[in-house]
Amino acid sequence: LIGFSEWELDKKQDVVIHMTLFTDIRKGGLSDNPDDILNYKTVNKAVIQMVEASHYKTLEALATAIARVAVVDCGVPRIRVKVEKPGALRFADSVAIVIERTIEDFQNA
């Protein structure tokens, strides 16, 4: 769930998530071996599982939680997360926020 208006809390709201994962791809780029790269499917599954079980009032909190799962739980060195909420504002296709996070952002947090 996302939102804090009464009508938003009645049912799950659609969101669109874009993730850019920053990682060292040199070894995998040379070897063409999937074992030498970050497993994007693992990151995606972990994020989907968290999002489907979550309830956040703001896109900012949801984006931060997505970044935390990717960076802390899945070992992504740096991530850019964009979360869009279609139809959130009248006369707009969607509203969106973009954040970038690294492990340093979650230490001592």
N, C-alpha and C. Protein backbone atom coordinates (compact mmCIF):
# COMPACT_ATOMS: atom_id res chain seq x y z
N LEU A 1 0.84 -1.19 0.00
CA LEU A 1 0.00 0.00 0.00
C LEU A 1 0.87 1.24 0.00
N ILE A 2 0.38 2.26 -0.62
CA ILE A 2 1.09 3.54 -0.61
C ILE A 2 0.03 4.63 -0.50
N GLY A 3 0.27 5.57 0.36
CA GLY A 3 -0.65 6.68 0.49
C GLY A 3 -1.15 6.85 1.91
N PHE A 4 -1.77 7.98 2.15
CA PHE A 4 -2.29 8.26 3.48
C PHE A 4 -3.71 8.80 3.45
N SER A 5 -4.23 9.08 2.27
CA SER A 5 -5.63 9.48 2.17
C SER A 5 -6.51 8.27 2.45
N GLU A 6 -7.70 8.52 2.97
CA GLU A 6 -8.59 7.42 3.32
C GLU A 6 -8.87 6.51 2.13
N TRP A 7 -9.10 7.09 0.96
CA TRP A 7 -9.40 6.27 -0.21
C TRP A 7 -8.19 5.46 -0.66
N GLU A 8 -6.97 5.95 -0.37
CA GLU A 8 -5.76 5.23 -0.75
C GLU A 8 -5.52 4.02 0.15
N LEU A 9 -6.03 4.07 1.35
CA LEU A 9 -5.79 3.00 2.31
C LEU A 9 -6.75 1.83 2.14
N ASP A 10 -7.79 2.01 1.33
CA ASP A 10 -8.77 0.94 1.13
C ASP A 10 -8.24 -0.18 0.25
N LYS A 11 -7.35 0.13 -0.67
CA LYS A 11 -6.83 -0.90 -1.56
C LYS A 11 -5.40 -0.57 -1.95
N LYS A 12 -4.70 -1.58 -2.43
CA LYS A 12 -3.32 -1.38 -2.86
C LYS A 12 -3.28 -0.41 -4.04
N GLN A 13 -2.29 0.45 -4.02
CA GLN A 13 -2.09 1.42 -5.09
C GLN A 13 -1.01 0.91 -6.04
N ASP A 14 -1.19 1.19 -7.31
CA ASP A 14 -0.18 0.81 -8.30
C ASP A 14 1.03 1.73 -8.18
N VAL A 15 2.20 1.14 -8.28
CA VAL A 15 3.44 1.90 -8.39
C VAL A 15 4.28 1.27 -9.49
N VAL A 16 5.13 2.09 -10.10
CA VAL A 16 6.08 1.61 -11.10
C VAL A 16 7.46 1.88 -10.54
N ILE A 17 8.28 0.84 -10.49
CA ILE A 17 9.62 0.94 -9.90
C ILE A 17 10.67 0.78 -10.99
N HIS A 18 11.61 1.72 -11.02
CA HIS A 18 12.77 1.64 -11.91
C HIS A 18 14.01 1.57 -11.01
N MET A 19 14.86 0.59 -11.25
CA MET A 19 16.10 0.47 -10.47
C MET A 19 17.29 0.48 -11.41
N THR A 20 18.27 1.31 -11.11
CA THR A 20 19.55 1.28 -11.79
C THR A 20 20.57 0.81 -10.77
N LEU A 21 21.17 -0.34 -11.04
CA LEU A 21 22.14 -0.93 -10.12
C LEU A 21 23.54 -0.62 -10.61
N PHE A 22 24.33 0.01 -9.76
CA PHE A 22 25.71 0.34 -10.09
C PHE A 22 26.61 -0.69 -9.43
N THR A 23 27.34 -1.44 -10.24
CA THR A 23 28.21 -2.48 -9.74
C THR A 23 29.37 -2.67 -10.71
N ASP A 24 30.42 -3.30 -10.24
CA ASP A 24 31.59 -3.54 -11.08
C ASP A 24 31.28 -4.71 -12.02
N ILE A 25 31.21 -4.43 -13.30
CA ILE A 25 30.87 -5.47 -14.28
C ILE A 25 32.08 -5.91 -15.11
N ARG A 26 33.26 -5.44 -14.74
CA ARG A 26 34.44 -5.74 -15.57
C ARG A 26 34.68 -7.24 -15.72
N LYS A 27 34.66 -7.98 -14.62
CA LYS A 27 34.95 -9.42 -14.69
C LYS A 27 33.91 -10.13 -15.55
N GLY A 28 32.63 -9.86 -15.30
CA GLY A 28 31.57 -10.49 -16.08
C GLY A 28 31.57 -10.05 -17.53
N GLY A 29 31.95 -8.80 -17.76
CA GLY A 29 32.02 -8.30 -19.13
C GLY A 29 33.09 -9.00 -19.94
N LEU A 30 34.16 -9.39 -19.28
CA LEU A 30 35.24 -10.10 -19.97
C LEU A 30 34.97 -11.59 -20.10
N SER A 31 34.40 -12.18 -19.04
CA SER A 31 34.22 -13.63 -19.03
C SER A 31 32.92 -14.09 -19.68
N ASP A 32 31.92 -13.22 -19.75
CA ASP A 32 30.58 -13.57 -20.23
C ASP A 32 29.98 -14.71 -19.40
N ASN A 33 30.39 -14.79 -18.13
CA ASN A 33 29.92 -15.82 -17.22
C ASN A 33 28.93 -15.19 -16.24
N PRO A 34 27.69 -15.68 -16.20
CA PRO A 34 26.69 -15.12 -15.28
C PRO A 34 27.11 -15.17 -13.81
N ASP A 35 27.98 -16.10 -13.45
CA ASP A 35 28.45 -16.19 -12.06
C ASP A 35 29.34 -15.02 -11.68
N ASP A 36 29.83 -14.28 -12.66
CA ASP A 36 30.74 -13.16 -12.41
C ASP A 36 30.03 -11.80 -12.36
N ILE A 37 28.71 -11.81 -12.35
CA ILE A 37 27.95 -10.56 -12.29
C ILE A 37 26.94 -10.61 -11.15
N LEU A 38 26.44 -9.46 -10.79
CA LEU A 38 25.38 -9.35 -9.81
C LEU A 38 24.12 -10.01 -10.37
N ASN A 39 23.45 -10.81 -9.54
CA ASN A 39 22.25 -11.50 -10.00
C ASN A 39 21.05 -10.56 -9.87
N TYR A 40 20.66 -9.95 -10.97
CA TYR A 40 19.56 -8.98 -10.97
C TYR A 40 18.24 -9.62 -10.56
N LYS A 41 18.07 -10.89 -10.92
CA LYS A 41 16.83 -11.59 -10.58
C LYS A 41 16.67 -11.72 -9.06
N THR A 42 17.76 -11.99 -8.37
CA THR A 42 17.73 -12.09 -6.91
C THR A 42 17.34 -10.76 -6.29
N VAL A 43 17.91 -9.68 -6.78
CA VAL A 43 17.59 -8.35 -6.28
C VAL A 43 16.12 -8.04 -6.54
N ASN A 44 15.67 -8.31 -7.75
CA ASN A 44 14.28 -8.03 -8.12
C ASN A 44 13.30 -8.81 -7.24
N LYS A 45 13.57 -10.09 -7.02
CA LYS A 45 12.68 -10.90 -6.18
C LYS A 45 12.61 -10.37 -4.76
N ALA A 46 13.74 -9.99 -4.21
CA ALA A 46 13.77 -9.46 -2.84
C ALA A 46 12.98 -8.16 -2.74
N VAL A 47 13.14 -7.30 -3.74
CA VAL A 47 12.42 -6.02 -3.75
C VAL A 47 10.92 -6.25 -3.89
N ILE A 48 10.51 -7.11 -4.81
CA ILE A 48 9.09 -7.38 -5.02
C ILE A 48 8.46 -7.95 -3.75
N GLN A 49 9.14 -8.89 -3.11
CA GLN A 49 8.62 -9.48 -1.88
C GLN A 49 8.40 -8.41 -0.82
N MET A 50 9.35 -7.52 -0.65
CA MET A 50 9.22 -6.46 0.35
C MET A 50 8.10 -5.50 -0.01
N VAL A 51 8.04 -5.08 -1.28
CA VAL A 51 7.03 -4.10 -1.70
C VAL A 51 5.62 -4.67 -1.53
N GLU A 52 5.43 -5.91 -1.93
CA GLU A 52 4.09 -6.50 -1.84
C GLU A 52 3.61 -6.64 -0.40
N ALA A 53 4.52 -6.75 0.55
CA ALA A 53 4.15 -6.91 1.95
C ALA A 53 4.15 -5.58 2.71
N SER A 54 4.43 -4.49 2.02
CA SER A 54 4.65 -3.22 2.71
C SER A 54 3.42 -2.33 2.74
N HIS A 55 3.52 -1.32 3.60
CA HIS A 55 2.54 -0.23 3.65
C HIS A 55 3.30 1.03 4.02
N TYR A 56 3.47 1.90 3.07
CA TYR A 56 4.15 3.17 3.29
C TYR A 56 3.22 4.30 2.93
N LYS A 57 3.35 5.39 3.64
CA LYS A 57 2.53 6.56 3.36
C LYS A 57 3.11 7.37 2.20
N THR A 58 4.43 7.34 2.04
CA THR A 58 5.07 8.20 1.04
C THR A 58 5.91 7.40 0.05
N LEU A 59 6.03 7.96 -1.14
CA LEU A 59 6.92 7.36 -2.14
C LEU A 59 8.37 7.40 -1.66
N GLU A 60 8.72 8.44 -0.92
CA GLU A 60 10.08 8.59 -0.41
C GLU A 60 10.46 7.43 0.51
N ALA A 61 9.55 7.06 1.40
CA ALA A 61 9.81 5.95 2.32
C ALA A 61 9.88 4.63 1.56
N LEU A 62 9.01 4.44 0.59
CA LEU A 62 9.04 3.22 -0.21
C LEU A 62 10.35 3.12 -1.00
N ALA A 63 10.77 4.21 -1.63
CA ALA A 63 12.02 4.20 -2.40
C ALA A 63 13.21 3.90 -1.50
N THR A 64 13.21 4.46 -0.30
CA THR A 64 14.30 4.20 0.65
C THR A 64 14.31 2.74 1.07
N ALA A 65 13.14 2.16 1.30
CA ALA A 65 13.06 0.75 1.68
C ALA A 65 13.55 -0.15 0.54
N ILE A 66 13.21 0.20 -0.69
CA ILE A 66 13.69 -0.56 -1.85
C ILE A 66 15.21 -0.49 -1.92
N ALA A 67 15.76 0.70 -1.76
CA ALA A 67 17.21 0.86 -1.79
C ALA A 67 17.87 0.06 -0.68
N ARG A 68 17.28 0.08 0.51
CA ARG A 68 17.84 -0.67 1.64
C ARG A 68 17.90 -2.17 1.32
N VAL A 69 16.84 -2.73 0.78
CA VAL A 69 16.83 -4.16 0.43
C VAL A 69 17.94 -4.46 -0.57
N ALA A 70 18.05 -3.65 -1.61
CA ALA A 70 19.05 -3.90 -2.64
C ALA A 70 20.47 -3.77 -2.11
N VAL A 71 20.72 -2.71 -1.35
CA VAL A 71 22.09 -2.42 -0.88
C VAL A 71 22.48 -3.30 0.31
N VAL A 72 21.64 -3.33 1.32
CA VAL A 72 21.99 -4.04 2.56
C VAL A 72 21.80 -5.55 2.41
N ASP A 73 20.65 -5.97 1.90
CA ASP A 73 20.35 -7.40 1.83
C ASP A 73 20.97 -8.10 0.63
N CYS A 74 21.08 -7.39 -0.49
CA CYS A 74 21.54 -8.03 -1.73
C CYS A 74 22.95 -7.62 -2.15
N GLY A 75 23.57 -6.70 -1.43
CA GLY A 75 24.95 -6.33 -1.71
C GLY A 75 25.17 -5.44 -2.92
N VAL A 76 24.16 -4.72 -3.36
CA VAL A 76 24.33 -3.78 -4.48
C VAL A 76 25.16 -2.60 -3.96
N PRO A 77 26.28 -2.27 -4.60
CA PRO A 77 27.12 -1.17 -4.10
C PRO A 77 26.44 0.20 -4.11
N ARG A 78 25.70 0.48 -5.17
CA ARG A 78 25.01 1.77 -5.29
C ARG A 78 23.78 1.56 -6.15
N ILE A 79 22.70 2.26 -5.80
CA ILE A 79 21.45 2.09 -6.54
C ILE A 79 20.78 3.44 -6.75
N ARG A 80 20.15 3.56 -7.89
CA ARG A 80 19.24 4.69 -8.15
C ARG A 80 17.84 4.07 -8.25
N VAL A 81 16.92 4.59 -7.45
CA VAL A 81 15.55 4.08 -7.44
C VAL A 81 14.60 5.21 -7.84
N LYS A 82 13.76 4.91 -8.80
CA LYS A 82 12.69 5.83 -9.18
C LYS A 82 11.38 5.11 -8.92
N VAL A 83 10.49 5.75 -8.17
CA VAL A 83 9.18 5.18 -7.90
C VAL A 83 8.13 6.15 -8.43
N GLU A 84 7.27 5.62 -9.28
CA GLU A 84 6.19 6.41 -9.87
C GLU A 84 4.85 5.92 -9.34
N LYS A 85 3.94 6.85 -9.14
CA LYS A 85 2.57 6.51 -8.76
C LYS A 85 1.64 7.06 -9.84
N PRO A 86 1.18 6.17 -10.73
CA PRO A 86 0.31 6.61 -11.82
C PRO A 86 -1.01 7.18 -11.28
N GLY A 87 -1.47 8.24 -11.93
CA GLY A 87 -2.76 8.80 -11.60
C GLY A 87 -2.86 9.48 -10.25
N ALA A 88 -1.74 9.80 -9.64
CA ALA A 88 -1.77 10.39 -8.30
C ALA A 88 -2.26 11.83 -8.31
N LEU A 89 -1.99 12.54 -9.39
CA LEU A 89 -2.41 13.93 -9.50
C LEU A 89 -3.28 14.12 -10.74
N ARG A 90 -4.24 14.94 -10.61
CA ARG A 90 -5.12 15.26 -11.72
C ARG A 90 -4.32 15.94 -12.83
N PHE A 91 -4.58 15.57 -14.05
CA PHE A 91 -3.93 16.13 -15.24
C PHE A 91 -2.46 15.73 -15.37
N ALA A 92 -2.03 14.73 -14.62
CA ALA A 92 -0.65 14.24 -14.72
C ALA A 92 -0.69 12.73 -14.91
N ASP A 93 0.20 12.21 -15.74
CA ASP A 93 0.27 10.76 -15.91
C ASP A 93 0.66 10.07 -14.62
N SER A 94 1.62 10.68 -13.92
CA SER A 94 2.09 10.09 -12.67
C SER A 94 2.90 11.13 -11.90
N VAL A 95 3.20 10.81 -10.66
CA VAL A 95 4.19 11.55 -9.89
C VAL A 95 5.31 10.58 -9.60
N ALA A 96 6.52 11.10 -9.42
CA ALA A 96 7.66 10.21 -9.21
C ALA A 96 8.71 10.90 -8.35
N ILE A 97 9.49 10.08 -7.68
CA ILE A 97 10.67 10.57 -6.97
C ILE A 97 11.83 9.67 -7.36
N VAL A 98 13.04 10.23 -7.29
CA VAL A 98 14.26 9.49 -7.60
C VAL A 98 15.24 9.70 -6.46
N ILE A 99 15.82 8.59 -5.98
CA ILE A 99 16.86 8.68 -4.96
C ILE A 99 18.05 7.84 -5.39
N GLU A 100 19.22 8.15 -4.84
CA GLU A 100 20.41 7.31 -4.99
C GLU A 100 20.94 7.00 -3.61
N ARG A 101 21.34 5.75 -3.39
CA ARG A 101 21.83 5.34 -2.08
C ARG A 101 23.00 4.37 -2.23
N THR A 102 23.88 4.39 -1.21
CA THR A 102 24.99 3.44 -1.08
C THR A 102 24.91 2.85 0.32
N ILE A 103 25.80 1.94 0.63
CA ILE A 103 25.80 1.31 1.95
C ILE A 103 26.02 2.35 3.05
N GLU A 104 26.78 3.40 2.76
CA GLU A 104 27.03 4.44 3.76
C GLU A 104 25.74 5.10 4.24
N ASP A 105 24.75 5.16 3.38
CA ASP A 105 23.47 5.77 3.74
C ASP A 105 22.70 4.95 4.78
N PHE A 106 23.05 3.67 4.92
CA PHE A 106 22.31 2.81 5.84
C PHE A 106 23.12 2.39 7.06
N GLN A 107 24.36 2.83 7.14
CA GLN A 107 25.15 2.55 8.33
C GLN A 107 24.73 3.51 9.43
N ASN A 108 24.56 2.98 10.62
CA ASN A 108 24.13 3.77 11.78
C ASN A 108 22.75 4.39 11.58
N ALA A 109 21.94 3.78 10.74
CA ALA A 109 20.58 4.33 10.52
C ALA A 109 19.54 3.50 11.23
